[in-house]
Amino acid sequence: MTTVIDGKQVAASVIDAVKTASQALKDQTGVKTGLAVVIVGDDPASHAYVSAKSRMAKECGFTSVQHTLPEETTQEELAALVQTLNRDDNLHGILVQLPLPKHLNSEPIIQSILPEKDVDGLHVVNAGRLATGDLDGGLVSCTPAGAMVFVKRTHGADLSGLNAVVIGRSNLFGKPMAQLLLAANATVTIAHSRTKDLAAVCRNADILVAAVGRPEMVKAGWVKPGATVIDVGINRIAAPERGEGKSRLVGDVAFDECAEVAAVITPVPGGVGPMTIAMLMANTVIAAYRKAGKTAPKF
Ligand code: GUN
């Protein structure tokens, strides 16, 4: 029997743990965890994500601050806002929603966030801590951290002897995912668009993680029987069977056929997606514990 991971359920359990942790911090120190979310421009999808993040922060008992800036905001204005948020002791996490409008340069903005408030895990200091195996000192990017919760709940904390293949080499996901798997003792391969015989590389994986942005690219013949398959892709494709002009979301994995070969698999939607917000909340409460000089909880 294949196990289909219920990402909503796992995310809810992480959120429960975050609520408990934030309440305990408040009881012990009087500190209320705070998250600032910044969005620039009018992209509807980004607004939907940001609203969900702000709402969830409130639900976790955090101070939740949202800055909604107009499309024509300048680089200097955005940089000044980040400096203000950096200096605010009531805010433990800062997230600048990406992508920014085209006239803005996101990299200097992200790198100007204090590393200890960089709950997105995108600052080079946090990327560097992860790369050196310092998982307790920095903050880990939310989507790989969420995917790793699934891996650990399936295989335990020690992946010794297991082969893991990550398809995709982005800074946002592929590289940090590979680092997390490596830190857990997996034997890790990062595959990408230039990899020769990708199917054969993937068939070697006990843990296969797909993050390429190509709808249903991973086929049943790529999956080792009994493998764990984590699908990080979110692709909108036409669905004429649902009516004219309709679409639906699919992952990077051809779910139905791969589910027949895998032992454990994540669906899209309802897999890794819900974990991203949950891990953002986890990172924020971790940052608040550290600021208060307390040992941070693990999620
Ligand atoms: N846009 C889409 N996903 C993310 C994310 O995880 N963090 C930020 N900052 N922007 C995003």
XYZ file of C-alpha atoms in Angstrom, residues 91-266:
176
model
C 9.841 41.964 15.277
C 11.773 38.674 15.169
C 11.152 37.783 11.537
C 11.126 39.797 8.292
C 9.871 38.405 4.989
C 9.982 40.356 1.735
C 7.666 38.589 -0.703
C 9.290 37.639 -4.000
C 9.285 38.290 -6.857
C 9.613 42.062 -6.493
C 8.484 44.334 -9.367
C 11.007 44.318 -12.219
C 12.507 47.757 -11.479
C 13.623 46.583 -8.015
C 16.740 44.532 -7.294
C 15.788 41.850 -4.771
C 19.271 40.602 -3.888
C 20.565 43.676 -1.972
C 17.205 43.892 -0.195
C 17.330 40.261 0.948
C 20.975 40.610 2.000
C 20.137 43.740 4.034
C 17.770 41.804 6.316
C 19.540 40.906 9.581
C 20.455 37.197 9.277
C 18.828 36.480 12.655
C 15.540 37.930 11.315
C 15.807 36.288 7.874
C 12.984 33.773 8.383
C 13.063 32.952 4.642
C 16.604 31.580 5.087
C 17.802 33.461 1.990
C 20.637 35.525 3.507
C 24.110 34.273 2.549
C 24.937 33.909 6.250
C 22.052 31.459 6.661
C 22.917 29.663 3.398
C 26.511 29.427 4.647
C 25.539 28.074 8.055
C 23.481 25.361 6.362
C 26.324 24.589 3.945
C 28.727 24.101 6.867
C 26.241 21.809 8.634
C 25.394 24.346 11.362
C 21.669 23.584 11.500
C 21.195 25.013 14.979
C 22.752 28.427 14.389
C 20.969 29.693 11.289
C 17.525 29.738 9.711
C 16.662 27.257 6.958
C 14.630 28.171 3.880
C 10.988 27.215 4.542
C 10.114 24.895 1.638
C 13.151 22.593 2.007
C 12.667 22.632 5.790
C 9.065 21.522 5.211
C 10.027 18.788 2.753
C 12.588 17.570 5.287
C 9.860 17.209 7.948
C 8.185 14.658 5.615
C 11.476 12.834 5.037
C 12.205 12.622 8.781
C 8.685 11.485 9.663
C 9.065 8.727 7.057
C 12.679 7.609 7.609
C 13.659 9.011 11.017
C 16.391 11.568 11.686
C 19.289 9.414 10.420
C 19.320 8.695 6.673
C 22.571 6.683 6.762
C 22.827 4.311 3.827
C 19.972 5.897 1.873
C 20.435 7.433 -1.579
C 18.689 10.771 -2.051
C 18.306 12.492 -5.421
C 17.190 16.120 -5.656
C 16.151 17.216 -9.150
C 16.745 20.982 -9.381
C 19.651 23.136 -8.234
C 18.035 26.461 -7.258
C 19.300 28.516 -4.324
C 15.740 28.696 -3.020
C 15.164 24.950 -2.911
C 17.483 22.417 -4.574
C 20.746 23.415 -2.902
C 19.362 23.810 0.649
C 17.361 20.569 0.273
C 20.528 18.702 -0.703
C 22.367 20.207 2.292
C 19.620 19.112 4.700
C 19.652 15.554 3.329
C 23.446 15.488 3.557
C 23.379 16.761 7.150
C 21.070 13.798 7.918
C 23.722 11.402 6.488
C 22.000 10.588 3.169
C 24.154 10.002 0.089
C 23.027 12.929 -2.035
C 22.962 13.573 -5.773
C 21.809 16.898 -7.200
C 20.441 16.322 -10.704
C 19.445 19.097 -13.116
C 18.680 19.937 -16.737
C 22.221 18.994 -17.872
C 22.243 15.619 -16.101
C 22.815 12.645 -18.415
C 20.201 9.867 -18.215
C 18.146 11.544 -15.523
C 15.743 8.582 -15.351
C 18.581 6.201 -14.408
C 19.917 8.627 -11.778
C 16.439 8.922 -10.260
C 15.867 5.160 -10.252
C 18.750 4.924 -7.783
C 16.950 7.116 -5.247
C 15.458 5.848 -2.010
C 14.345 9.438 -1.517
C 13.463 11.335 -4.705
C 12.757 15.066 -4.460
C 11.537 16.860 -7.589
C 11.730 20.665 -7.914
C 12.083 21.512 -11.580
C 8.861 23.312 -12.523
C 7.974 20.912 -15.344
C 4.493 19.438 -15.090
C 4.453 15.668 -14.450
C 8.015 15.173 -15.720
C 8.899 12.351 -13.318
C 7.411 9.113 -14.658
C 6.807 5.746 -12.998
C 9.889 4.280 -14.707
C 12.070 6.853 -12.908
C 10.980 5.688 -9.447
C 12.731 2.939 -7.506
C 10.131 0.502 -6.140
C 9.446 1.388 -2.492
C 10.967 4.884 -2.753
C 9.789 8.033 -0.985
C 8.815 10.674 -3.572
C 8.534 14.332 -2.545
C 7.001 16.621 -5.182
C 7.868 20.310 -4.780
C 6.512 21.428 -8.164
C 3.387 23.549 -8.501
C 2.360 23.864 -12.162
C -0.924 25.131 -13.542
C -1.992 23.247 -16.648
C -5.028 23.458 -18.913
C -7.882 21.156 -17.864
C -10.409 21.205 -20.723
C -12.120 18.178 -19.134
C -13.295 20.560 -16.373
C -14.797 22.964 -18.886
C -13.587 25.570 -21.334
C -10.731 27.729 -20.058
C -10.375 25.709 -16.816
C -7.024 24.746 -15.330
C -5.689 22.571 -12.518
C -2.536 22.268 -10.427
C -0.099 19.415 -10.926
C 3.354 18.739 -9.543
C 6.608 17.755 -11.232
C 5.689 14.103 -10.637
C 3.137 12.108 -12.668
C 1.276 11.282 -9.456
C -1.031 8.397 -10.388
C 1.578 6.258 -12.131
C 4.377 7.031 -9.632
C 2.082 6.258 -6.671
C 1.916 2.676 -7.960
C 5.690 2.279 -7.602
C 6.563 4.472 -4.606
C 5.979 3.478 -0.965
C 5.415 7.092 0.135
C 4.461 10.050 -2.070
C 3.279 13.642 -1.652
